XYZ file of C-alpha atoms in Angstrom:
683
model
C 11.127 170.972 208.183
C 14.875 169.059 206.447
C 16.513 167.260 207.681
C 20.281 167.467 207.336
C 20.790 166.038 203.834
C 24.807 166.091 203.561
C 27.293 167.094 206.007
C 30.371 169.855 204.921
C 33.346 171.374 206.144
C 32.285 174.235 208.005
C 33.308 176.867 211.420
C 31.569 177.216 214.409
C 32.465 180.275 215.911
C 31.490 180.262 219.954
C 31.709 183.170 221.913
C 31.139 183.035 226.140
C 30.194 185.784 228.492
C 29.102 185.540 231.781
C 25.722 186.388 232.625
C 22.465 186.767 235.585
C 19.363 186.623 235.863
C 18.046 189.714 236.225
C 15.034 190.944 233.936
C 11.613 190.399 236.280
C 8.721 190.354 234.343
C 6.144 192.902 236.028
C 2.451 192.419 237.335
C 1.123 193.728 233.644
C -0.067 194.983 232.171
C -3.045 192.187 232.480
C -4.887 191.229 229.385
C -3.851 190.210 225.830
C -6.038 189.141 222.899
C -8.663 186.114 224.272
C -9.936 183.915 221.325
C -11.463 181.065 222.900
C -12.396 179.797 226.197
C -13.482 176.454 227.443
C -14.503 173.881 230.811
C -12.741 170.749 231.125
C -12.923 168.646 234.309
C -13.835 171.804 236.288
C -10.953 173.539 234.916
C -11.435 176.748 232.965
C -9.091 177.221 230.155
C -8.513 180.769 227.502
C -6.947 180.353 224.669
C -4.954 184.027 223.583
C -3.449 184.960 220.281
C -0.639 185.379 220.790
C 0.074 183.326 224.499
C -0.863 180.754 224.601
C -3.161 178.822 226.970
C -3.841 179.787 230.541
C -5.734 177.587 233.249
C -8.000 178.408 235.863
C -9.227 176.545 238.900
C -11.133 178.984 239.978
C -13.816 179.801 236.959
C -11.413 182.584 236.268
C -10.770 184.270 239.358
C -6.706 183.595 239.147
C -5.017 182.115 235.703
C -1.281 180.636 235.076
C 0.170 179.905 231.867
C -0.060 176.260 230.409
C 1.723 176.002 227.218
C 4.509 173.397 227.635
C 4.629 171.501 224.502
C 3.861 174.090 221.939
C 6.407 174.588 219.415
C 8.653 177.798 219.462
C 6.085 180.699 217.976
C 3.025 178.410 217.682
C 0.806 180.369 220.677
C -1.449 181.780 218.836
C -4.682 179.594 220.555
C -8.227 180.301 218.183
C -10.003 177.201 219.470
C -10.540 175.361 222.687
C -12.693 172.216 223.357
C -13.031 169.197 225.810
C -13.854 166.421 224.727
C -13.296 162.680 226.557
C -11.552 164.512 229.384
C -9.369 166.026 226.972
C -9.055 169.362 226.120
C -8.287 170.126 222.496
C -6.269 173.545 221.247
C -6.614 174.615 217.970
C -3.729 177.151 216.687
C -2.754 179.012 213.612
C -0.115 175.672 212.600
C -1.866 173.020 214.319
C -4.459 170.789 216.670
C -3.042 170.114 220.187
C -4.092 167.893 222.463
C -3.543 167.441 226.624
C -4.851 164.515 228.805
C -3.329 165.866 231.798
C -5.382 169.101 232.647
C -3.263 171.119 230.017
C 0.383 170.315 232.424
C 1.672 169.424 228.796
C 0.632 169.304 225.424
C 0.840 167.642 222.247
C 0.242 168.023 218.677
C -2.597 165.453 217.367
C -1.027 163.112 215.409
C -2.499 162.742 211.457
C -4.516 166.106 211.491
C -4.677 167.737 208.225
C -4.954 171.685 208.037
C -4.023 174.638 209.844
C -5.238 177.790 210.741
C -7.953 176.081 213.622
C -11.161 178.294 214.050
C -13.789 176.071 215.571
C -13.965 172.398 217.129
C -17.949 170.420 217.719
C -18.163 166.630 218.531
C -21.219 164.228 218.120
C -20.803 160.359 219.647
C -17.141 159.715 218.533
C -16.844 162.066 215.783
C -14.714 165.099 216.411
C -15.133 168.082 213.696
C -12.395 171.153 213.429
C -13.084 173.890 211.189
C -9.950 174.933 209.549
C -8.449 177.353 207.180
C -8.407 174.174 204.324
C -12.306 172.897 205.039
C -13.470 170.557 207.662
C -10.964 168.209 209.197
C -12.928 165.036 210.773
C -12.397 162.013 213.272
C -14.569 158.965 213.625
C -13.185 157.107 216.345
C -12.383 159.865 218.880
C -9.938 161.881 217.515
C -7.085 158.750 216.717
C -7.043 159.287 212.904
C -8.195 162.251 210.603
C -9.276 163.041 207.180
C -10.708 165.757 205.022
C -13.533 166.206 202.778
C -14.661 169.032 201.163
C -16.820 167.636 198.483
C -19.037 170.280 197.250
C -17.372 173.558 199.346
C -16.874 176.504 197.093
C -15.087 178.365 200.224
C -12.230 176.586 202.598
C -12.141 179.585 204.992
C -14.255 178.368 207.432
C -14.727 180.199 211.027
C -17.735 177.571 212.839
C -19.848 174.926 213.231
C -23.142 174.197 214.084
C -24.703 170.439 214.677
C -28.549 170.013 214.611
C -30.216 167.132 213.634
C -27.320 164.927 212.885
C -26.163 167.425 210.731
C -23.240 169.600 210.115
C -23.868 173.637 209.672
C -21.031 175.373 208.577
C -20.035 179.174 208.495
C -17.447 179.951 205.840
C -15.892 182.543 204.734
C -18.263 181.811 201.772
C -21.394 181.124 202.922
C -23.323 178.805 204.972
C -22.980 174.627 203.977
C -24.272 171.650 205.818
C -23.592 168.114 205.669
C -25.669 164.929 206.452
C -22.778 162.326 206.202
C -20.271 163.371 209.136
C -18.940 165.976 206.798
C -18.169 164.244 203.609
C -20.696 166.054 201.274
C -21.463 169.514 201.418
C -24.175 171.477 199.673
C -24.318 175.193 199.917
C -27.346 177.243 201.796
C -27.307 180.423 201.565
C -30.768 181.631 200.088
C -31.393 184.722 201.564
C -27.632 186.256 203.143
C -26.685 189.200 201.637
C -23.417 188.894 203.624
C -21.540 185.600 202.837
C -18.291 185.830 205.115
C -19.857 184.478 208.218
C -17.575 185.009 211.105
C -19.633 182.858 213.683
C -22.742 180.775 214.232
C -25.022 179.907 217.149
C -27.940 177.531 217.714
C -31.182 178.263 220.285
C -33.855 175.933 220.109
C -34.465 174.970 216.223
C -33.344 178.461 214.919
C -29.444 178.833 213.177
C -28.051 182.526 213.849
C -24.979 183.491 211.716
C -22.937 186.531 212.536
C -21.730 188.161 209.594
C -18.766 190.265 208.546
C -21.118 193.534 207.268
C -24.383 191.998 206.997
C -25.507 191.907 210.832
C -27.056 189.285 212.056
C -29.445 185.953 209.661
C -31.632 183.830 211.497
C -32.873 180.528 209.362
C -35.739 178.186 211.008
C -35.043 175.395 208.941
C -31.882 173.969 209.443
C -30.514 177.019 206.919
C -32.587 176.564 203.795
C -33.458 179.737 204.344
C -32.364 182.661 205.895
C -33.438 186.560 206.774
C -32.065 189.640 208.525
C -32.533 189.362 211.829
C -30.009 192.188 213.563
C -32.120 195.137 214.092
C -30.760 197.487 216.738
C -26.998 196.191 216.266
C -25.012 199.543 215.566
C -22.365 198.305 213.217
C -22.792 195.259 210.393
C -19.384 193.397 211.296
C -20.250 190.506 213.892
C -17.488 188.742 215.291
C -19.498 186.022 217.854
C -22.720 184.995 219.236
C -23.915 183.198 222.292
C -27.183 181.905 223.965
C -26.713 182.129 227.656
C -29.834 181.782 230.118
C -32.351 181.702 227.072
C -31.100 185.193 225.838
C -28.835 185.999 222.730
C -25.836 187.829 222.580
C -23.814 189.346 219.786
C -20.579 191.033 219.751
C -20.147 194.062 216.717
C -16.652 194.796 215.929
C -16.919 198.972 217.082
C -19.578 199.191 219.705
C -19.661 196.043 222.055
C -22.186 193.338 223.572
C -25.806 193.183 222.351
C -28.627 190.941 223.713
C -31.997 190.376 222.620
C -35.056 188.842 224.631
C -37.233 188.441 221.955
C -35.074 185.454 219.206
C -33.460 188.403 217.476
C -36.317 190.628 216.389
C -34.264 193.423 218.400
C -31.200 193.932 219.819
C -30.185 196.024 223.105
C -26.622 197.291 224.342
C -25.360 194.780 227.279
C -21.848 197.098 227.560
C -22.564 200.105 228.680
C -20.494 202.076 232.057
C -21.193 198.339 233.498
C -17.438 196.722 234.518
C -16.548 196.670 230.694
C -13.692 198.492 229.509
C -15.766 201.260 227.075
C -16.267 199.850 223.281
C -14.718 196.670 223.369
C -14.230 193.848 220.713
C -14.980 190.721 221.356
C -13.636 187.881 219.869
C -15.602 184.826 221.605
C -18.572 184.621 223.597
C -19.149 181.430 224.992
C -21.039 179.615 228.498
C -19.516 177.594 230.669
C -20.051 177.218 234.070
C -23.094 179.029 234.208
C -20.803 182.096 232.902
C -21.125 183.799 230.049
C -17.420 184.955 229.663
C -16.412 187.760 227.126
C -12.998 187.603 225.364
C -11.345 190.621 223.942
C -9.178 192.071 221.823
C -6.150 193.588 224.261
C -8.762 193.318 227.115
C -8.551 189.992 228.122
C -11.622 187.881 229.163
C -14.413 189.457 231.071
C -17.496 187.210 232.691
C -21.120 187.842 233.672
C -23.490 186.449 235.526
C -26.960 188.682 235.164
C -27.262 188.400 231.738
C -24.943 191.800 230.906
C -25.946 193.880 233.613
C -22.774 194.169 235.088
C -19.706 192.115 233.924
C -16.267 191.673 236.296
C -12.678 191.395 234.726
C -11.221 188.361 235.314
C -7.753 189.038 234.392
C -5.590 188.799 237.396
C -2.398 186.015 236.136
C -2.778 186.962 232.153
C -0.044 188.493 231.080
C -0.484 188.383 227.152
C -0.277 192.229 226.219
C 1.045 193.863 223.662
C 2.457 196.827 224.562
C 3.552 199.269 221.860
C 4.969 202.501 223.395
C 6.595 203.013 226.553
C 7.416 206.520 228.690
C 8.571 207.484 231.527
C 6.694 210.463 233.020
C 8.304 212.239 237.158
C 8.518 208.568 238.817
C 5.141 207.432 236.647
C 5.224 204.698 233.688
C 2.917 204.845 230.804
C 2.030 202.006 228.934
C 0.328 201.824 225.379
C -1.138 198.420 223.935
C -3.527 197.384 221.417
C -6.594 198.907 223.262
C -6.061 201.171 226.486
C -2.777 203.160 228.130
C -1.805 202.020 231.448
C -0.016 203.808 234.457
C 2.212 202.574 237.126
C 3.747 204.501 239.635
C 4.911 201.917 241.593
C 7.916 200.571 239.355
C 5.450 197.642 237.619
C 4.422 196.165 240.855
C 0.649 197.184 239.558
C -1.059 198.353 236.772
C -4.074 200.948 236.324
C -6.250 201.987 233.458
C -5.192 205.781 232.611
C -7.881 205.426 229.386
C -10.405 207.964 230.322
C -11.978 209.000 227.048
C -10.000 206.913 224.660
C -11.963 205.333 222.013
C -9.069 203.392 219.694
C -6.873 200.575 219.068
C -2.715 200.661 218.608
C -1.220 202.861 220.671
C 1.945 203.209 219.108
C 3.979 205.890 220.723
C 3.544 208.267 223.791
C 5.075 211.780 224.508
C 5.285 213.709 227.039
C 5.878 218.039 226.552
C 5.209 220.861 228.885
C 3.148 218.676 231.566
C 1.467 217.382 228.679
C 0.956 213.658 227.637
C 0.381 212.938 223.946
C -0.409 209.817 222.878
C -0.761 208.537 218.520
C -2.400 205.869 217.482
C -2.809 203.230 214.709
C -6.235 202.836 214.544
C -7.031 205.544 212.546
C -8.089 208.040 215.445
C -4.910 209.965 215.106
C -4.154 211.892 218.703
C -4.694 212.413 221.565
C -3.533 214.900 224.281
C -4.172 214.531 228.084
C -3.335 217.205 231.367
C -4.063 214.931 233.996
C -1.823 211.650 233.540
C -4.508 209.785 231.754
C -7.731 210.511 233.566
C -9.256 211.736 230.644
C -7.763 212.086 226.862
C -9.100 214.514 224.252
C -8.761 214.647 220.616
C -6.216 216.511 218.987
C -6.768 216.084 215.485
C -7.313 219.697 213.481
C -5.682 219.951 210.528
C -4.438 216.512 210.884
C -6.921 213.884 210.345
C -7.555 210.461 211.508
C -4.369 208.993 210.048
C -1.781 206.441 211.457
C 1.091 208.197 213.894
C 4.128 206.418 214.469
C 5.751 208.536 216.770
C 5.892 212.016 218.202
C 8.392 214.741 219.522
C 9.123 218.075 220.367
C 11.266 220.667 220.893
C 10.566 224.115 222.609
C 7.277 225.229 221.636
C 6.364 223.239 218.771
C 4.907 219.106 218.853
C 5.548 217.163 215.748
C 3.890 214.099 214.290
C 5.890 211.389 212.214
C 2.835 209.570 210.039
C 2.048 207.878 207.101
C 1.647 210.812 204.838
C 4.404 213.215 206.273
C 5.371 215.237 209.429
C 2.965 217.811 210.795
C 3.334 220.313 213.361
C 1.410 222.037 215.863
C 3.003 225.121 217.846
C 0.085 225.448 219.674
C 0.150 222.168 221.884
C -1.925 220.221 219.396
C -4.891 222.238 218.674
C -4.255 222.443 215.020
C -1.438 221.192 212.674
C 0.242 221.702 209.222
C 2.247 219.742 207.035
C 5.929 220.030 207.391
C 7.077 217.920 205.278
C 8.979 220.079 202.683
C 12.366 218.451 201.366
C 11.484 214.845 202.305
C 10.976 212.418 198.885
C 9.018 209.988 200.937
C 5.707 210.624 203.016
C 5.949 207.508 204.972
C 7.762 208.625 207.665
C 8.838 205.832 210.594
C 10.691 207.661 213.006
C 11.141 211.248 214.483
C 13.173 212.620 217.460
C 14.870 215.674 218.756
C 18.194 215.524 219.516
C 20.983 218.039 220.512
C 18.720 220.636 218.524
C 18.425 218.956 215.722
C 15.072 217.149 214.297
C 15.604 213.512 212.922
C 13.187 212.230 210.624
C 13.461 208.408 209.111
C 11.307 207.444 205.334
C 11.047 204.788 203.240
C 13.973 206.716 201.280
C 16.333 207.357 204.215
C 17.262 209.610 207.406
C 17.049 213.123 207.381
C 17.497 216.198 209.637
C 16.201 219.604 210.285
C 17.934 222.859 211.976
C 14.852 224.730 211.334
C 12.072 223.299 213.521
C 11.247 221.141 209.921
C 10.716 224.322 207.558
C 13.108 221.967 205.368
C 14.851 219.072 205.888
C 17.602 218.022 204.063
C 19.355 214.343 203.695
C 21.195 213.383 206.887
C 24.903 212.842 205.852
C 26.561 209.148 204.788
C 27.500 205.900 206.140
C 23.871 204.657 207.011
C 23.009 202.370 203.658
C 19.956 203.924 202.068
C 18.163 200.334 202.537
C 18.837 200.785 205.932
C 15.866 200.932 208.225
C 16.607 203.378 211.071
C 14.460 202.413 214.261
C 15.721 204.990 217.527
C 18.352 207.518 218.161
C 20.290 208.505 221.272
C 22.605 211.530 222.193
C 25.634 209.957 224.436
C 28.684 211.203 225.479
C 28.765 213.882 222.852
C 27.684 211.377 219.913
C 25.028 210.354 218.266
C 23.863 206.351 217.905
C 21.141 205.538 215.488
C 19.803 201.912 216.223
C 19.249 200.380 212.578
C 17.624 197.119 211.368
C 21.623 196.331 209.935
C 23.507 198.057 213.213
C 24.317 200.584 215.603
C 25.710 203.755 213.935
C 27.224 206.499 215.278
C 28.249 210.365 214.081
C 30.509 213.123 215.234
C 28.966 216.248 213.418
C 25.000 215.692 214.166
C 23.887 213.653 211.862
C 26.144 215.196 208.786
C 27.771 211.417 208.335
C 27.930 208.040 210.401
C 29.900 205.113 210.743
C 29.231 201.832 211.698
C 29.783 201.291 215.517
C 28.013 197.386 215.950
C 26.912 195.159 213.520
C 23.527 193.538 214.594
C 20.375 194.691 213.755
C 18.841 196.521 216.718
C 15.547 198.542 217.668
C 15.883 200.111 220.483
C 18.650 201.952 222.512
C 18.982 204.171 225.714
C 21.370 205.929 226.959
C 21.560 205.177 231.190
C 24.299 205.844 233.289
C 27.053 206.576 230.788
C 26.257 203.337 229.640
C 24.368 202.337 226.176
C 21.664 199.573 226.129
C 20.083 198.424 222.786
C 18.066 195.821 222.104
C 17.832 193.602 218.856
C 14.461 192.694 219.280
C 15.154 189.459 221.623
C 18.355 190.026 223.019
C 20.065 193.187 225.322
C 23.142 194.549 225.404
C 25.265 197.270 227.126
C 28.081 198.681 226.280
C 30.433 201.227 228.529
C 32.777 202.595 226.121
C 30.667 204.214 223.594
C 29.651 201.148 221.645
C 33.360 199.887 221.103
C 31.937 196.641 222.333
C 29.120 194.843 224.245
C 28.360 192.481 227.015
C 24.919 190.826 227.071
C 22.429 191.402 230.041
C 19.334 189.044 228.935
C 19.148 186.529 230.747
C 15.347 186.112 232.070
C 14.585 187.623 228.894
C 13.331 185.770 226.281
C 10.586 187.930 224.374
C 10.790 190.526 221.250
C 11.464 193.910 223.116
C 9.122 196.432 221.732
C 9.846 199.633 223.574
C 12.924 200.762 226.283
C 13.019 203.190 228.605
C 14.601 203.992 232.026
C 12.673 205.729 234.974
C 13.864 205.629 238.423
C 15.958 202.377 239.275
C 14.656 200.220 236.348
C 15.419 199.929 232.859
C 11.548 198.612 231.368
C 10.923 196.795 228.324
C 8.171 196.127 226.744
C 6.999 193.212 224.584
C 4.621 191.956 221.794
C 2.746 189.442 223.638
C 3.710 189.708 227.568
C 3.564 192.900 229.190
C 6.392 194.732 230.775
C 9.642 193.418 231.755
C 12.588 195.079 234.686
C 15.765 195.543 234.846
C 17.513 196.848 238.311
C 19.739 199.509 237.145
C 21.293 199.745 239.781
C 22.878 195.976 239.011
C 25.223 197.653 235.829
C 25.941 200.658 237.695
C 29.802 199.602 237.894
C 29.773 198.324 234.266
C 29.593 194.503 235.308
C 26.619 192.398 235.918
C 26.456 191.381 239.588
C 27.560 187.782 239.818
C 24.675 185.139 241.305
C 26.322 182.333 241.487
C 23.501 179.486 240.693
C 22.643 176.748 243.171
C 22.584 173.292 240.210
C 24.047 172.508 237.076
C 21.609 173.194 234.374
C 21.880 173.425 230.413
C 19.224 175.161 229.222
C 17.651 174.852 226.074
C 19.099 176.856 222.842
C 17.496 180.378 222.027
C 15.895 180.916 219.844
C 15.443 177.397 218.423
C 15.125 176.530 215.687
C 17.580 179.254 214.544
C 18.749 180.991 211.589
C 22.036 181.445 211.478
C 22.797 182.152 215.440
C 21.370 181.043 218.450
C 22.689 180.989 222.324
C 22.939 178.192 224.615
C 23.567 179.131 227.785
C 24.615 176.735 231.125
C 24.868 177.165 234.875
C 27.682 175.755 236.947
C 27.983 176.009 240.593
C 31.770 175.273 240.991
C 34.302 175.925 238.996
C 34.899 173.062 236.122
C 36.512 171.825 233.132
C 33.324 172.338 231.029
C 33.123 170.359 227.738
C 30.771 170.946 225.073
C 30.341 169.327 221.987
C 28.255 169.472 219.130
C 27.376 166.283 216.713
C 25.367 166.032 213.906
C 22.337 163.714 213.474
C 24.637 160.488 212.766
C 26.335 161.025 216.195
C 29.577 162.628 214.920
C 31.169 165.053 216.900
C 31.810 168.271 214.652
C 32.709 170.632 217.522
C 34.272 170.123 220.838
C 35.666 172.170 223.184
C 36.827 172.309 226.654
C 37.651 174.876 228.916
C 38.255 175.767 232.954
C 35.345 177.973 234.360
C 34.383 179.889 237.637
C 31.172 179.434 238.873
C 28.475 181.338 236.875
C 26.333 181.427 234.676
C 27.658 180.913 231.105
C 26.469 182.107 227.506
C 27.947 180.328 224.082
C 26.612 181.994 221.049
C 26.521 179.338 218.067
C 27.263 180.560 214.667
C 25.337 178.140 212.024
C 26.101 180.495 209.100
C 27.784 177.846 206.823
C 25.768 174.479 208.018
C 23.227 172.654 206.209
C 19.882 172.735 207.678
C 18.635 169.974 209.968
C 19.068 168.550 213.944
C 22.516 168.799 215.746
C 23.152 167.454 219.041
C 24.670 169.904 222.020
C 25.779 168.322 225.187
C 27.379 169.844 228.200
C 29.780 167.839 231.166
C 30.757 169.268 234.297
C 31.991 168.109 237.707
C 30.619 164.527 236.491
C 26.990 166.305 235.675
C 25.813 165.817 231.655
C 22.923 167.135 229.642
C 21.784 166.624 226.452
C 19.770 168.804 224.187
C 18.159 169.165 220.383
C 18.818 172.339 218.268
C 17.124 173.112 214.793
C 18.751 175.074 212.217
C 16.810 176.093 209.340
C 17.807 177.991 206.031
């Protein structure tokens, strides 16, 4: 990070809007990507990527998030370990530690390496496997060194300790060290696949889970390896663990297996027994008498009977990536990385609506003629349900298992935007035909139907069709060639397009466009005669057809992935925090309902670090003369403003376009209350 090295003449642009808390996180969908599990002082911790750290005081019955102290954006936790009453968390960028059961975290000083994948200890030694080699501390984590002598591959994934030796799994084979990680020797003889995802030990035997070769076993500290994966259907094994003297292994495609004969043969342990179908398991960890399985998207499950039955242990874990949403007659559907969920009570509860689904990344949902279609980016094409998700069937005849970006419909027709063009079905998805005539690029990212016209966005621009995709033509002028069109809506007789560099409008059905708002936008909807947009991390609404916009962002500091309206609520999906909602009745008159805060408060700016703009929010419970100052790192005032404000909550936009990178301080004073916080501009 660069500190400010020079002071230059600049202009600060501030715009203030009154705002109020309205966005509320719903109860789910629960789950997320669980990469690590550890027990420390009777408290269970789970590491999510993204999502940070969660903890449970009842062995997984209930969870709360505890990631205070992690750097902004550094919430991809891939390793957890308890040592000397300290819990360590390894992320893709750093190693963190907490001495107070996860209440507060701090970066471990002097740590070297990034992408921490595993942590182990022996005596006063701590070892961390990273994507830069192995980092070692010989003094209980006070100082760290990295010695990779002999390692021919620095992408390290797992560590096993045996007979005062370290055995290391890398993406280029197995290695052993007899001197606490100073020197390494290759021990890959017999391994037909050198990319090792994980390792575990049972007695004197070492087992290696490989990416493409299945399971291998060594009975002599890795001097020789032999295949030991008979019965495992797919050879990409992600994780291994020993529980109650039984070996467990998780492969990428079919689930979790177990072996009671030291790996001579494996049987499936996840079939109709409480675990979601075809789970993708990132980690297996035994602790507190429970075998925990951390899953892609599906969160965490546990078994106390060696996999005969599994318990859903996700209560309170809301780190799901919601890729798509759909309202259907009061029911809200949400497509995530692994499942489709539904809520019939405005997000108070969520249920599985995934019967028959066996794929990943449900990128789009669309309803037509009493049927719901789901497009995937996991190589499965399109699914269809006629009973609100109780059961889905794959409908890919003529389409193939290609990536689906969006689905729309016209009367009697279904259209799919894919990475290989536009496809069309005239029989409810039972068969598909190519409908890309006129498109100069077949990577179609968006397809929508508005006011009798089909629109499709490709990597070479926006197209439209007035004859059900028999022929596509460029959609007029006004939108620059390199502008990505993300979403569209028809509102008050005009078309609006949410694009990467702003909101565009057309009064002639897309024959020509003009820029209406110059902030990049990903989602746009029409609600109660208003436009609502999301520019990834912020929301705005307009009551005058996009001429001016008001912020409606309080309570929401995540990245919006989808935006819909259902009954009395606007719903936003996020990429790592489930679904949020906003009561649409609160803006029915065009103004956000006034709620007077109880206390004076200066909030942390968002985003932070930022480039070039950020937002500073403050609360005043009484009318006050409000003084805001900005300082450089030398303590010199570079901006000062004094305004009389009514009681309320306010947000200030800070534009640092003309500033050098570095740290700044901003202070807030009102009625004797004072507070100061830091913000960092990075260019």
